CSV table of C-alpha atoms in Angstrom, one decimal:
chain,number,residue,atom,x,y,z
A,1,UNK,CA,0.0,0.0,0.0
A,2,UNK,CA,1.5,3.3,-1.0
A,3,UNK,CA,1.0,6.1,1.5
A,4,UNK,CA,2.7,8.8,-0.7
A,5,UNK,CA,0.7,8.4,-4.0
A,6,UNK,CA,-2.3,10.7,-4.3
A,7,UNK,CA,-5.3,9.0,-5.9
A,8,UNK,CA,-8.0,11.0,-7.6
A,9,UNK,CA,-11.5,10.7,-6.1
A,10,UNK,CA,-13.9,9.5,-8.7
A,11,UNK,CA,-17.1,11.6,-8.9
A,12,UNK,CA,-15.9,14.1,-6.3
A,13,UNK,CA,-18.5,15.9,-4.2
A,14,UNK,CA,-18.5,19.7,-4.6
A,15,UNK,CA,-20.1,22.0,-2.1
A,16,UNK,CA,-21.1,25.6,-2.9
A,17,UNK,CA,-20.0,28.3,-0.4
A,18,UNK,CA,-22.7,30.2,1.4
A,19,UNK,CA,-22.7,33.6,3.0
A,20,UNK,CA,-25.3,32.4,5.5
A,21,UNK,CA,-22.9,29.7,6.7
A,22,UNK,CA,-20.0,32.2,6.9
A,23,UNK,CA,-22.1,34.5,9.1
A,24,UNK,CA,-22.9,31.5,11.4
A,25,UNK,CA,-19.1,31.1,11.8
A,26,UNK,CA,-18.8,34.9,12.5
A,27,UNK,CA,-21.5,34.6,15.2
A,28,UNK,CA,-19.7,31.7,16.7
A,29,UNK,CA,-16.5,33.7,16.9
A,30,UNK,CA,-18.4,36.7,18.4
A,31,UNK,CA,-19.8,34.5,21.1
A,32,UNK,CA,-16.2,33.4,21.9
A,33,UNK,CA,-15.1,37.0,21.9
A,34,UNK,CA,-17.8,37.8,24.4
A,35,UNK,CA,-16.8,34.9,26.6
A,36,UNK,CA,-13.2,36.0,26.5
A,37,UNK,CA,-14.2,39.6,27.5
A,38,UNK,CA,-16.2,38.2,30.4
A,39,UNK,CA,-13.2,36.2,31.4
A,40,UNK,CA,-11.0,39.3,31.4
A,41,UNK,CA,-13.5,41.3,33.5
A,42,UNK,CA,-13.6,38.4,36.0
A,43,UNK,CA,-9.8,38.2,36.1
A,44,UNK,CA,-9.6,42.0,36.8
A,45,UNK,CA,-12.1,41.6,39.7
A,46,UNK,CA,-10.1,38.7,41.1
A,47,UNK,CA,-6.9,40.7,40.8
A,48,UNK,CA,-8.4,43.7,42.7
A,49,UNK,CA,-10.3,41.9,45.4
A,50,UNK,CA,-7.7,39.2,46.1
A,51,UNK,CA,-4.9,41.8,45.8
A,52,UNK,CA,-6.5,44.0,48.5
A,53,UNK,CA,-7.0,41.0,50.8
A,54,UNK,CA,-3.4,40.0,50.3
A,55,UNK,CA,-2.0,43.4,51.0
A,56,UNK,CA,-4.3,43.8,54.1
A,57,UNK,CA,-3.1,40.4,55.3
A,58,UNK,CA,0.5,41.3,54.9
A,59,UNK,CA,-0.1,44.6,56.7
A,60,UNK,CA,-1.8,42.9,59.6
A,61,UNK,CA,1.0,40.3,59.8
A,62,UNK,CA,3.7,43.0,59.9
A,63,UNK,CA,1.7,45.1,62.3
A,64,UNK,CA,2.1,42.4,64.9
A,65,UNK,CA,5.9,42.5,64.7
A,66,UNK,CA,6.2,46.1,65.9
A,67,UNK,CA,7.4,46.2,69.5
A,68,UNK,CA,8.3,49.0,71.9
A,69,UNK,CA,11.8,48.7,73.2
A,70,UNK,CA,12.4,50.8,76.4
A,71,UNK,CA,14.7,53.7,75.6
A,72,UNK,CA,14.9,52.9,71.8
A,73,UNK,CA,11.3,53.4,70.7
A,74,UNK,CA,9.3,51.3,68.3
A,75,UNK,CA,11.2,48.6,66.4
A,76,UNK,CA,10.3,45.7,64.2
A,77,UNK,CA,10.6,42.3,65.8
A,78,UNK,CA,11.0,38.9,64.3
A,79,UNK,CA,8.6,38.2,61.4
A,80,UNK,CA,6.4,35.2,61.7
A,81,UNK,CA,6.6,33.9,58.1
A,82,UNK,CA,3.8,31.4,58.8
A,83,UNK,CA,1.4,34.4,59.1
A,84,UNK,CA,2.7,35.7,55.8
A,85,UNK,CA,2.0,32.6,53.8
A,86,UNK,CA,-1.7,33.1,53.0
A,87,UNK,CA,-1.5,36.8,52.3
A,88,UNK,CA,1.5,36.1,50.0
A,89,UNK,CA,-0.4,33.4,48.2
A,90,UNK,CA,-3.3,35.8,47.7
A,91,UNK,CA,-1.0,38.4,46.2
A,92,UNK,CA,0.5,35.8,43.9
A,93,UNK,CA,-3.0,34.9,42.6
A,94,UNK,CA,-3.8,38.6,42.1
A,95,UNK,CA,-0.6,39.1,40.1
A,96,UNK,CA,-1.4,36.1,37.9
A,97,UNK,CA,-4.9,37.2,37.3
A,98,UNK,CA,-3.7,40.7,36.4
A,99,UNK,CA,-1.1,39.4,34.0
A,100,UNK,CA,-3.7,37.2,32.3
A,101,UNK,CA,-6.1,40.1,31.9
A,102,UNK,CA,-3.4,42.3,30.4
A,103,UNK,CA,-2.0,39.6,28.1
A,104,UNK,CA,-5.5,38.6,26.9
A,105,UNK,CA,-6.5,42.1,26.2
A,106,UNK,CA,-3.3,42.9,24.2
A,107,UNK,CA,-3.7,39.7,22.2
A,108,UNK,CA,-7.3,40.4,21.3
A,109,UNK,CA,-6.5,44.0,20.4
A,110,UNK,CA,-4.1,42.9,17.8
A,111,UNK,CA,-6.8,40.9,15.9
A,112,UNK,CA,-9.6,42.5,13.9
A,113,UNK,CA,-13.1,41.8,15.1
A,114,UNK,CA,-15.1,39.0,13.6
A,115,UNK,CA,-17.6,41.6,12.4
A,116,UNK,CA,-15.0,43.4,10.4
A,117,UNK,CA,-13.4,40.3,8.9
A,118,UNK,CA,-16.7,38.7,7.8
A,119,UNK,CA,-18.1,41.9,6.5
A,120,UNK,CA,-16.3,41.0,3.2
A,121,UNK,CA,-19.0,39.6,0.9
A,122,UNK,CA,-16.4,37.3,-0.8
A,123,UNK,CA,-16.0,35.2,2.4
A,124,UNK,CA,-18.2,32.1,2.2
A,125,UNK,CA,-18.4,28.8,4.1
A,126,UNK,CA,-19.7,25.2,3.8
A,127,UNK,CA,-20.8,22.6,6.2
A,128,UNK,CA,-18.7,19.4,5.8
A,129,UNK,CA,-21.6,17.0,6.5
A,130,UNK,CA,-22.2,16.3,2.9
A,131,UNK,CA,-18.6,15.4,2.0
A,132,UNK,CA,-17.7,11.8,1.4
A,133,UNK,CA,-15.2,11.7,4.3
A,134,UNK,CA,-15.3,12.9,7.9
A,135,UNK,CA,-12.7,15.7,8.0
A,136,UNK,CA,-10.6,16.2,11.2
A,137,UNK,CA,-7.7,18.2,12.3
A,138,UNK,CA,-5.9,15.1,13.7
A,139,UNK,CA,-6.6,11.5,14.6
A,140,UNK,CA,-8.7,10.6,17.7
A,141,UNK,CA,-6.7,10.1,20.8
A,142,UNK,CA,-7.5,8.4,24.1
A,143,UNK,CA,-7.9,10.9,26.9
A,144,UNK,CA,-8.1,10.2,30.6
A,145,UNK,CA,-11.8,9.5,30.6
A,146,UNK,CA,-12.9,9.1,27.0
A,147,UNK,CA,-12.0,9.4,23.4
A,148,UNK,CA,-11.1,12.9,22.3
A,149,UNK,CA,-11.9,14.0,18.7
A,150,UNK,CA,-11.0,17.1,16.6
A,151,UNK,CA,-13.6,17.4,13.9
A,152,UNK,CA,-13.8,20.0,11.1
A,153,UNK,CA,-17.5,20.9,10.8
A,154,UNK,CA,-17.2,24.0,8.6
A,155,UNK,CA,-14.7,25.3,6.0
A,156,UNK,CA,-14.4,29.0,5.3
A,157,UNK,CA,-12.9,30.3,2.1
A,158,UNK,CA,-12.9,33.3,-0.3
A,159,UNK,CA,-14.7,33.0,-3.6
A,160,UNK,CA,-12.7,35.6,-5.4
A,161,UNK,CA,-9.3,33.9,-5.4
A,162,UNK,CA,-7.5,31.7,-8.0
A,163,UNK,CA,-7.9,28.0,-7.7
A,164,UNK,CA,-6.0,26.6,-4.7
A,165,UNK,CA,-5.7,23.4,-2.7
A,166,UNK,CA,-5.3,22.4,1.0
A,167,UNK,CA,-4.8,19.1,2.7
A,168,UNK,CA,-6.8,17.7,5.6
A,169,UNK,CA,-7.0,14.5,7.5
A,170,UNK,CA,-10.2,12.5,7.3
A,171,UNK,CA,-11.8,9.3,8.4
A,172,UNK,CA,-13.1,7.1,5.6
A,173,UNK,CA,-15.5,4.2,5.4
A,174,UNK,CA,-14.5,0.6,5.1
A,175,UNK,CA,-15.7,0.6,1.5
A,176,UNK,CA,-13.7,3.7,0.6
A,177,UNK,CA,-10.6,2.3,2.4
A,178,UNK,CA,-10.7,-0.7,0.0
A,179,UNK,CA,-11.2,1.5,-3.0
A,180,UNK,CA,-8.3,3.7,-1.9
A,181,UNK,CA,-5.8,1.0,-0.9
A,182,UNK,CA,-7.0,-2.1,-2.9
A,183,UNK,CA,-6.8,-4.0,0.4
A,184,UNK,CA,-9.3,-4.8,3.2
A,185,UNK,CA,-9.2,-3.2,6.6
A,186,UNK,CA,-5.9,-4.4,8.3
A,187,UNK,CA,-7.4,-4.1,11.8
A,188,UNK,CA,-11.0,-5.2,11.4
A,189,UNK,CA,-11.2,-6.2,15.1
A,190,UNK,CA,-10.3,-2.7,16.4
A,191,UNK,CA,-13.7,-1.1,17.1
A,192,UNK,CA,-12.3,2.5,17.4
A,193,UNK,CA,-12.5,4.2,14.0
A,194,UNK,CA,-9.1,4.0,12.4
A,195,UNK,CA,-9.3,4.1,8.6
A,196,UNK,CA,-7.8,7.5,7.7
A,197,UNK,CA,-6.6,9.4,4.6
A,198,UNK,CA,-5.1,12.7,3.7
A,199,UNK,CA,-7.7,14.4,1.5
A,200,UNK,CA,-6.9,17.2,-0.9
A,201,UNK,CA,-9.5,20.0,-1.0
A,202,UNK,CA,-9.7,22.2,-4.0
A,203,UNK,CA,-11.3,25.6,-4.1
A,204,UNK,CA,-12.7,26.8,-7.5
A,205,UNK,CA,-14.5,30.1,-7.3
A,206,UNK,CA,-17.4,29.7,-4.9
A,207,UNK,CA,-17.2,25.9,-4.6
A,208,UNK,CA,-14.9,23.4,-2.7
A,209,UNK,CA,-14.5,19.7,-3.3
A,210,UNK,CA,-12.6,16.6,-2.2
A,211,UNK,CA,-10.5,15.8,-5.3
A,212,UNK,CA,-7.8,13.3,-4.2
A,213,UNK,CA,-6.6,11.3,-1.3
A,214,UNK,CA,-3.9,9.1,0.1
A,215,UNK,CA,-4.1,6.6,2.9
A,216,UNK,CA,-2.6,7.0,6.4
A,217,UNK,CA,-1.0,3.8,7.7
A,218,UNK,CA,-3.2,2.3,10.4
A,219,UNK,CA,-0.2,1.8,12.6
A,220,UNK,CA,0.3,5.6,12.7
A,221,UNK,CA,-3.4,6.0,13.6
A,222,UNK,CA,-3.0,3.6,16.5
A,223,UNK,CA,0.1,5.5,17.8
A,224,UNK,CA,-1.9,8.7,17.7
A,225,UNK,CA,-4.7,7.1,19.6
A,226,UNK,CA,-2.5,5.6,22.2
A,227,UNK,CA,-0.1,8.5,22.7
A,228,UNK,CA,-1.6,12.0,23.0
A,229,UNK,CA,1.8,13.6,22.0
A,230,UNK,CA,1.9,11.7,18.7
A,231,UNK,CA,0.4,13.8,16.0
A,232,UNK,CA,-0.5,12.7,12.5
A,233,UNK,CA,0.1,16.2,11.2
A,234,UNK,CA,3.8,15.4,11.0
A,235,UNK,CA,2.9,13.3,7.9
A,236,UNK,CA,1.5,16.3,6.1
A,237,UNK,CA,3.0,16.8,2.6
A,238,UNK,CA,0.9,19.8,1.4
A,239,UNK,CA,-0.4,23.1,2.7
A,240,UNK,CA,-2.9,22.8,5.5
A,241,UNK,CA,-5.9,24.9,6.3
A,242,UNK,CA,-5.8,27.7,8.9
A,243,UNK,CA,-7.6,27.8,12.3
A,244,UNK,CA,-9.8,30.6,13.4
A,245,UNK,CA,-9.5,32.4,16.8
A,246,UNK,CA,-11.1,30.3,19.5
A,247,UNK,CA,-12.8,27.8,17.1
A,248,UNK,CA,-11.6,24.2,17.1
A,249,UNK,CA,-14.1,22.8,14.6
A,250,UNK,CA,-13.7,25.4,11.7
A,251,UNK,CA,-11.0,25.4,9.0
A,252,UNK,CA,-10.1,28.4,6.9
A,253,UNK,CA,-8.5,27.8,3.5
A,254,UNK,CA,-6.8,31.2,3.7
A,255,UNK,CA,-5.5,33.1,6.8
A,256,UNK,CA,-8.4,35.6,7.4
A,257,UNK,CA,-6.8,37.0,10.6
A,258,UNK,CA,-3.4,38.5,9.7
């Protein structure tokens, strides 16, 4: 079985990009932006409240160390570091919360808003449900409690650019695996889905289609499933799609946020 040779997909499915679907992606990003803003406000409140409590605790701990020495006035005695532990911890939490709020705000300010980006009428999107394969960012892997997945439910692209292609991982059916490789499933007893391929997606105007594919060795899929730090993306041979801010299930053919 060759894992390098691309095979054309007979009778490829083409999907037409829709502005409605693109605006659904925009709204999804805006909800994420709202959640992030709420997180920053909460972090600021935590920094202020916990910081004040920490400073007050340190002040009270130090206040108890001042002693009056006859003939020498008021002096600082030995500090009880045990009494400083909790106030110090509160101050540390306040500093971390403040750093997070500042860093998050600076990061978001460098990116244009979803409203501005998706105002371009040439940005369209498709739902991937009607494709032949199940597109994913990477293979499933086994988390602590369950199977973790990384699906691609939507693809965003521009309809005014020259023809271009990107590559994505995908799960394929048993029938398609046989068509692709000329061989049966090498691990039919493994109930976890494991038949995968690299699929080439081609954008032509306002439509996108799966035009070719090449199989991923099942042994590599097993490694990805058993070891979280083993990524199938290292096997990529062509340009991949771009992610969008805060969205794990949407792929963009072009980098919309620059």
